[in-house]
Short mmCIF file of C-alpha atoms in Angstrom, two decimals:
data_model
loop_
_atom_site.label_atom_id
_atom_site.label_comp_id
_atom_site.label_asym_id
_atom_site.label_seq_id
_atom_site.Cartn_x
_atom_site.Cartn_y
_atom_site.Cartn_z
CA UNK A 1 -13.77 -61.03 35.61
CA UNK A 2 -12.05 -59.68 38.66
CA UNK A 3 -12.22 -62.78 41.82
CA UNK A 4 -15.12 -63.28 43.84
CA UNK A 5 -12.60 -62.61 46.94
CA UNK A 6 -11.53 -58.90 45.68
CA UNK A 7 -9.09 -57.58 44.69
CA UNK A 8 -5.48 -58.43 45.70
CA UNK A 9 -3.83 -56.27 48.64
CA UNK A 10 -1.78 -53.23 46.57
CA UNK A 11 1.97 -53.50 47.00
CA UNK A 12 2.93 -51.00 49.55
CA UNK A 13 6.04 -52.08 50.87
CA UNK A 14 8.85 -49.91 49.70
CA UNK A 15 11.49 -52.68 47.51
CA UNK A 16 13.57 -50.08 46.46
CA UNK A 17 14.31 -46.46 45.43
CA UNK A 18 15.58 -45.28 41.70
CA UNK A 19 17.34 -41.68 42.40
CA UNK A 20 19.62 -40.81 39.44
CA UNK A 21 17.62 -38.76 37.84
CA UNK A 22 17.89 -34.76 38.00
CA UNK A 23 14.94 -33.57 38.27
CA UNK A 24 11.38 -35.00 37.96
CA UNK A 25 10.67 -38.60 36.80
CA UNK A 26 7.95 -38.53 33.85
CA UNK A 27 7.68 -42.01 33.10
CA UNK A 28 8.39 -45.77 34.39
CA UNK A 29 7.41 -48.52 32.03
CA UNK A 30 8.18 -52.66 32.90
CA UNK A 31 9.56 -54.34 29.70
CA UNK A 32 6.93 -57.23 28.32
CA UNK A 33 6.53 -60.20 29.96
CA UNK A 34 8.27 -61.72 32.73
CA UNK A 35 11.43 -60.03 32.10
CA UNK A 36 12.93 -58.08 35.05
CA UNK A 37 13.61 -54.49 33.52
CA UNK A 38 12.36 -50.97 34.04
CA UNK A 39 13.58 -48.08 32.09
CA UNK A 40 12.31 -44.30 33.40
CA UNK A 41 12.70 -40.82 31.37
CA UNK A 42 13.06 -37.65 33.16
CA UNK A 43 13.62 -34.07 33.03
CA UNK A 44 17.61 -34.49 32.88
CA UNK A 45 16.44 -35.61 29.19
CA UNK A 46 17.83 -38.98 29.89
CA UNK A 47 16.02 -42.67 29.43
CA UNK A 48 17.90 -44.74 32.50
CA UNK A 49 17.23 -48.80 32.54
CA UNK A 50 17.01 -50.65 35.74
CA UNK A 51 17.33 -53.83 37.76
CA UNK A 52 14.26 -53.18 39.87
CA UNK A 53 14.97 -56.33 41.58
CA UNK A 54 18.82 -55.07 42.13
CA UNK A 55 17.44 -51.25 42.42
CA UNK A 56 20.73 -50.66 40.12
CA UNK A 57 20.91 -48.50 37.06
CA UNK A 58 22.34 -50.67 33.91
CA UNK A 59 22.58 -48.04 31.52
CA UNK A 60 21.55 -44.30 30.50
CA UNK A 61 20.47 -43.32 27.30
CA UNK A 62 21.50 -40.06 25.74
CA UNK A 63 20.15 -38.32 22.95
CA UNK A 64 17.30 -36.35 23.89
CA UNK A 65 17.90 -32.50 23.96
CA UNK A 66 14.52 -31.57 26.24
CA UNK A 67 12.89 -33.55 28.77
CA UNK A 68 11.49 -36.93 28.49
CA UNK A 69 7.86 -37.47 28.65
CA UNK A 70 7.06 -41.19 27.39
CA UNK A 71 8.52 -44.43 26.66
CA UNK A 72 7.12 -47.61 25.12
CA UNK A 73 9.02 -51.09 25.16
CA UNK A 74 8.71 -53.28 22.02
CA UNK A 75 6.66 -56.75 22.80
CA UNK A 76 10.08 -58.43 22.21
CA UNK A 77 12.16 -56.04 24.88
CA UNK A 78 15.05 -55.67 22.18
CA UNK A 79 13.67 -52.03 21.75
CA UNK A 80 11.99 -48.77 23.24
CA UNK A 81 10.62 -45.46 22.01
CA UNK A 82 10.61 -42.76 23.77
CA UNK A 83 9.47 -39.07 23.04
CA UNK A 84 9.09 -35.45 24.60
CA UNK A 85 10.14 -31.70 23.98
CA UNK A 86 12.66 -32.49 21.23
CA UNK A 87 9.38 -33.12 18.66
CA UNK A 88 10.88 -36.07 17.58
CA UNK A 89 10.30 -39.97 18.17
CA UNK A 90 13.63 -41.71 19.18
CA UNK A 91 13.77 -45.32 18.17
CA UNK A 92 16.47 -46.98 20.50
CA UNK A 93 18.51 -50.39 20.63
CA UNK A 94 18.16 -51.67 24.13
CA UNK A 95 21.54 -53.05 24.37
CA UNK A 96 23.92 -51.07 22.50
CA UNK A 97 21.89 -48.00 23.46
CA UNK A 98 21.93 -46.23 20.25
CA UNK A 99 19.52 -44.43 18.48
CA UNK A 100 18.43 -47.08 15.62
CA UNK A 101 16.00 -43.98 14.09
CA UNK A 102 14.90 -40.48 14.64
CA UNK A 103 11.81 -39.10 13.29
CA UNK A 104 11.17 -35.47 13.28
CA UNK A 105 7.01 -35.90 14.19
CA UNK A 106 5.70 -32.72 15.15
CA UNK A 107 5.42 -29.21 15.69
CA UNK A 108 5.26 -29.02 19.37
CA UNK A 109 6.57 -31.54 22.03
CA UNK A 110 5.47 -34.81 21.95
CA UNK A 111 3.39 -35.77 25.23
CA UNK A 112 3.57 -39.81 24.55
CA UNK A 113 4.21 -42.72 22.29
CA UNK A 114 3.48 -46.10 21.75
CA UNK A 115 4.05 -48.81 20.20
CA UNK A 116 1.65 -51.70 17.90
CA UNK A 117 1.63 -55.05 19.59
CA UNK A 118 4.77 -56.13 17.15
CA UNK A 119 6.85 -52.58 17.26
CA UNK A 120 6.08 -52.31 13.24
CA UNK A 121 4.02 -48.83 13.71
CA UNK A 122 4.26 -46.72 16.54
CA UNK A 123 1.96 -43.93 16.99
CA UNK A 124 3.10 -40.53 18.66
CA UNK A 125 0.63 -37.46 20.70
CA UNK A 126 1.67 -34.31 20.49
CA UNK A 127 0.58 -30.93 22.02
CA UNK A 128 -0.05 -30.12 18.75
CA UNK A 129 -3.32 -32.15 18.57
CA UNK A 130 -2.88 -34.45 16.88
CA UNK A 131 -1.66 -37.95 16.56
CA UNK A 132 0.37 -39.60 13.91
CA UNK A 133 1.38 -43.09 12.79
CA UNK A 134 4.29 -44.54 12.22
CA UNK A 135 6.04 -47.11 9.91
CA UNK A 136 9.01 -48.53 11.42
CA UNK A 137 9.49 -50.66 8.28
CA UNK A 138 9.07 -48.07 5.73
CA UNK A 139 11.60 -45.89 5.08
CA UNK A 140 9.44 -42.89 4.18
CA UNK A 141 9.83 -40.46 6.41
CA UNK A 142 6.13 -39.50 6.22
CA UNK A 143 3.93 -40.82 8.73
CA UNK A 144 0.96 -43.46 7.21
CA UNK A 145 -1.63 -41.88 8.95
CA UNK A 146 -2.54 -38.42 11.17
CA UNK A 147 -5.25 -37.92 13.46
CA UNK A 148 -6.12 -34.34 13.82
CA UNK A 149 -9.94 -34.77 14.92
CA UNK A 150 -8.55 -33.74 18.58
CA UNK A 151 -8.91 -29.79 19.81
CA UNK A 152 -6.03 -29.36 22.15
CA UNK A 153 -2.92 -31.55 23.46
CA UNK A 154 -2.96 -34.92 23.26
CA UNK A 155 -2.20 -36.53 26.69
CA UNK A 156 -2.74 -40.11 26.27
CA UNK A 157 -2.52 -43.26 23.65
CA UNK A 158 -3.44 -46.85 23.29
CA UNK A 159 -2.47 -49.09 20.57
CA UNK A 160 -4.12 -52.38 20.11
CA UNK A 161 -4.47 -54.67 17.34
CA UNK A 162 -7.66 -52.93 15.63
CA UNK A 163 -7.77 -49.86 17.38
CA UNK A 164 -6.47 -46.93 18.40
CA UNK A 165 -7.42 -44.76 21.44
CA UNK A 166 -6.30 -41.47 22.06
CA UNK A 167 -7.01 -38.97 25.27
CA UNK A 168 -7.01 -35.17 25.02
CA UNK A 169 -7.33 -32.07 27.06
CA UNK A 170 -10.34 -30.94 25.64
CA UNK A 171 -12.15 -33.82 27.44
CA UNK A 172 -12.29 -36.21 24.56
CA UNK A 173 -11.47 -39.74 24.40
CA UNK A 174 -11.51 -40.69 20.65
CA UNK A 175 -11.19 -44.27 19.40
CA UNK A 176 -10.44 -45.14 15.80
CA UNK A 177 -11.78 -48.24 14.84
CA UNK A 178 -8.78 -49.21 12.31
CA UNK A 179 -10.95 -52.34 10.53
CA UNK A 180 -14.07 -50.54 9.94
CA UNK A 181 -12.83 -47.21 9.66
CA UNK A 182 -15.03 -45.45 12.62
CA UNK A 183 -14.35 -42.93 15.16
CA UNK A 184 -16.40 -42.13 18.49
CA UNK A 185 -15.61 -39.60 20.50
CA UNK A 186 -17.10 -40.35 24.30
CA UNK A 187 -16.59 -36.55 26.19
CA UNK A 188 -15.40 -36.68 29.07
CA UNK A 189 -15.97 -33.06 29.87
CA UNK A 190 -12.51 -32.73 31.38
CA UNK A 191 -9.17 -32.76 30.67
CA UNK A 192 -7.68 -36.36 30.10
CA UNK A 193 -4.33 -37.04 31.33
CA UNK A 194 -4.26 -41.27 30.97
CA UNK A 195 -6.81 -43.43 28.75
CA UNK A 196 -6.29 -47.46 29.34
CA UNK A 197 -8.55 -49.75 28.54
CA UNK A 198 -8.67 -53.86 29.81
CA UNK A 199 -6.64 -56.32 28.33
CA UNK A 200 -9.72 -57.24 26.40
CA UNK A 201 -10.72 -53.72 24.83
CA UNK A 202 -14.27 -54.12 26.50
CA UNK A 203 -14.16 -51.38 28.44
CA UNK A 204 -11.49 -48.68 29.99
CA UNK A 205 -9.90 -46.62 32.73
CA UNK A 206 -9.76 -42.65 31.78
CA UNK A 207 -8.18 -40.27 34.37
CA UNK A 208 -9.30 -36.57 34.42
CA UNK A 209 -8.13 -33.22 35.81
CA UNK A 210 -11.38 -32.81 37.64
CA UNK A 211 -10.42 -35.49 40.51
CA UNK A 212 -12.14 -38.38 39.28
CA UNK A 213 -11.13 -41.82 36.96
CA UNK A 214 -13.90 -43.34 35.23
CA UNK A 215 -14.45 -47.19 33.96
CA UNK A 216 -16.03 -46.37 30.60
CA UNK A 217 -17.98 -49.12 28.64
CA UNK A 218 -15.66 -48.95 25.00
CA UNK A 219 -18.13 -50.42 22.91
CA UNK A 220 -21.02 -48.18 24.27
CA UNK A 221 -19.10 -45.41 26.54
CA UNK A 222 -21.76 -45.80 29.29
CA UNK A 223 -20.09 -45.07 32.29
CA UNK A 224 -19.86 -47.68 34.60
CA UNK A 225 -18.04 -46.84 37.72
CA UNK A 226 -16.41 -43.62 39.21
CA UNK A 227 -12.90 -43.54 41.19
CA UNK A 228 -12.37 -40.82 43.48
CA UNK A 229 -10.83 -39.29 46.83
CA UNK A 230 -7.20 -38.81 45.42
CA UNK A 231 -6.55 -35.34 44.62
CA UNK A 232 -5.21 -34.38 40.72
CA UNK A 233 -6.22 -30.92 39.40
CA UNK A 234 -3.13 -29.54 37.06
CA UNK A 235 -0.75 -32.28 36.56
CA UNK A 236 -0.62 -35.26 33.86
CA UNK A 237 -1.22 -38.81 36.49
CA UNK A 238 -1.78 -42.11 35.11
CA UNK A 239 -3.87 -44.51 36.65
CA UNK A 240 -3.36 -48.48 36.00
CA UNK A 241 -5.36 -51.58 36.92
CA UNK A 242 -3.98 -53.48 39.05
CA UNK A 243 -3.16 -57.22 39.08
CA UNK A 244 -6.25 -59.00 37.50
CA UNK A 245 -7.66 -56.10 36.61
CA UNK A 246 -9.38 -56.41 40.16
CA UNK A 247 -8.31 -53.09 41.30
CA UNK A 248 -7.64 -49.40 40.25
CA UNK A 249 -4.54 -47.54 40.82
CA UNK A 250 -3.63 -44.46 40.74
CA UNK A 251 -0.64 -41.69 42.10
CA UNK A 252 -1.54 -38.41 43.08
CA UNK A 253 -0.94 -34.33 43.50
CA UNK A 254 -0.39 -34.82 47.11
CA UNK A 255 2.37 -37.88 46.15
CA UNK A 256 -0.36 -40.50 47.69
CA UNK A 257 -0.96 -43.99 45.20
CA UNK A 258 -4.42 -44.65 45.87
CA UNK A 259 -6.05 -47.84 44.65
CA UNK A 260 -10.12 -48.48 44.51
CA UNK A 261 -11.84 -51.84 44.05
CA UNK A 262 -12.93 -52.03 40.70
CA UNK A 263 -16.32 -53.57 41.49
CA UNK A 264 -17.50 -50.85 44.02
CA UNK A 265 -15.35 -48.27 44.02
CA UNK A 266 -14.69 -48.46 47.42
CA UNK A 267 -10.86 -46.90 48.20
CA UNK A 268 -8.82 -50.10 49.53
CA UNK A 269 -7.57 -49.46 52.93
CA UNK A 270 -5.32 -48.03 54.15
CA UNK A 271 -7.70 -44.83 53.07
CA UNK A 272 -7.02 -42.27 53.09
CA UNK A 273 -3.41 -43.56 51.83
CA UNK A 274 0.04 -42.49 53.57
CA UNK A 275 1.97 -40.24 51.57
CA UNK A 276 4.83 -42.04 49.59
CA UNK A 277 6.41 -39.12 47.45
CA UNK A 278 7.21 -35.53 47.70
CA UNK A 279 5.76 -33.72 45.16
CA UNK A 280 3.22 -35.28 42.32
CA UNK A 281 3.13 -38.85 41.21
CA UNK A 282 3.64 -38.45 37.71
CA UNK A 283 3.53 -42.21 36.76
CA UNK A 284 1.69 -45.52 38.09
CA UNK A 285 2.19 -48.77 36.38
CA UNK A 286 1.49 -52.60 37.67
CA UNK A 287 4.18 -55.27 36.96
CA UNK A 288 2.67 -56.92 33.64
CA UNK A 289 2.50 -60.63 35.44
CA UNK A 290 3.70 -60.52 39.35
CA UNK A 291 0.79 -60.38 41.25
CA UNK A 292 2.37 -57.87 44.02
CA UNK A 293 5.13 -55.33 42.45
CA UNK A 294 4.29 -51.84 41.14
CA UNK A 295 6.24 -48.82 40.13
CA UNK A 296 5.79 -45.47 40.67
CA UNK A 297 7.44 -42.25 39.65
CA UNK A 298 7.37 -38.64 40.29
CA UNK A 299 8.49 -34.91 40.35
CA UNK A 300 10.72 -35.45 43.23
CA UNK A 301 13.20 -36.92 41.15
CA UNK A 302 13.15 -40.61 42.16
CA UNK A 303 11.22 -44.01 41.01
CA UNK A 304 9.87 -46.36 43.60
CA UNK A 305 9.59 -49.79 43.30
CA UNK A 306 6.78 -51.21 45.66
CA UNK A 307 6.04 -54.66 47.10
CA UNK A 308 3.62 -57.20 48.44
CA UNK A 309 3.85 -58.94 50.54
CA UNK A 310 7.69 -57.27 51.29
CA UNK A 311 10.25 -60.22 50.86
CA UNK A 312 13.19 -59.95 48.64
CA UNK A 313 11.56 -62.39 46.46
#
């Protein structure tokens, strides 16, 4: 349950800024844990890792031919995924930076991949519609399972231990109940562009092209609160929770992060919020364990690593 005090303040002091890239920033994903890594994909078709305490690139990964639209970091950090217009999956080595495994997946580009909570299966959404499931042990080149109940792109994916979630433009969030071998489908009745539900699967965050994130009951999908003000019509956002799960977070069309008390739904001040990117915020995500550090990324071409309160700690 989020504090009785609310929600910690977001981190809005500027740490540092990530500019290599050429071109618009898809993706920014923390490795697991405590460990101090970020690694962003980009339109220059290139996966970079980062020191985001440093703001220094350690190394660039090159294999992709097309843009990069997703990444996913094994629970162990030793390896990453990442996916987008080639149709393949790309299975890399963190430190040698090769490509351990390529999988052609799909017919069309593939919008986002992750990984099972031990980086045997990983799980790919394509515009295609539909999903498929990987396994990284096998060396079949088929995938174990596909998911074709979706009728346009899929946007979004979650992987937990028992279930699978899965987002799509034609206003669908499906979940596949792996154990008992169930689907629901809650509709949305807009296009999804990020599906993320609470670290304990009870309920979940789903952002839509009609200006609004919902907190969805997973068991039930009663909707149970409603996030809006921030402005996303056309592009693919994500929003995140933040730290504790206390807040919502979210980048914007208008390159604004907005973030919304979870309890009320009241925007967190400063509202409405300044203006931190040029063009879209393509990508929000909360450190997984510091209480005030967040990363954003966008279409102007950099990554932004945030701060609270702003120390060099």
């Amino acid at each position: 349950m989020a504090p009785s005090r609310g929600p910690e303040p977001l981190a809005r002091a500027l740490h540092f800024t990530l500019e290599n890239h050429k071109g618009p920033v898809h993706v920014a994903r923390y490795a697991k844990g405590t460990a101090k890594y970020v690694l962003t994909g980009g339109q220059d078709r290139l996966v970079r890792l980062w020191n985001p305490h440093l703001g220094t690139e350690i190394k660039a990964y090159s294999a992709h031919g097309y843009e990069v639209l997703s990444i996913s970091v094994a629970h162990d950090n030793t390896k990453f995924v990442s996916s987008g217009g080639d149709r393949a999956v790309f299975l890399w080595d963190v430190t040698t930076g090769n490509t351990i495994r390529r999988i052609s997946a799909h017919l069309a580009k593939i919008n986002v991949v992750e990984f099972n909570n031990d980086a045997s299966v990983v799980a790919s959404g394509s515009y295609d519609s539909t999903v498929k499931l990987w396994d990284l042990r096998a060396q079949n080149r088929q995938p174990i399972q596909a998911l074709e109940e979706a009728r346009d792109s899929v946007q979004a994916l979650y992987v937990g231990s028992s279930r699978i979630m899965t987002g799509s433009v034609d206003g669908h969030v499906r979940t596949y109940d792996l154990r008992k071998g169930e689907l629901r489908a809650d509709y949305i009745g807009h296009p999804v562009t990020s599906v993320l539900p609470t670290q304990d699967e009870s309920t979940y965050l789903v952002m839509t092209l009609d200006g609004h994130i919902r907190l969805m009951d997973a068991i039930t999908g009663k909707l149970l609160n409603d996030f809006s003000g921030h402005v996303h019509s056309s592009y693919r956002c994500r929003a995140c929770f933040g730290h504790g799960e206390a807040s919502v977070v979210a980048g914007d069309e208008n390159g604004a992060i907005w973030a919304w008390d979870i309890l009320d739904a009241k925007p967190l001040k400063p509202n409405p919020p300044p203006k931190i990117h040029h063009k879209v915020v393509t990508w929000t995500e909360h450190h997984p364990t510091e209480a005030g550090e967040l990363i954003t990324a966008s279409a102007d071409g950099t990554a932004k690593v945030w701060r609270y309160p702003a120390s060099g700690s």
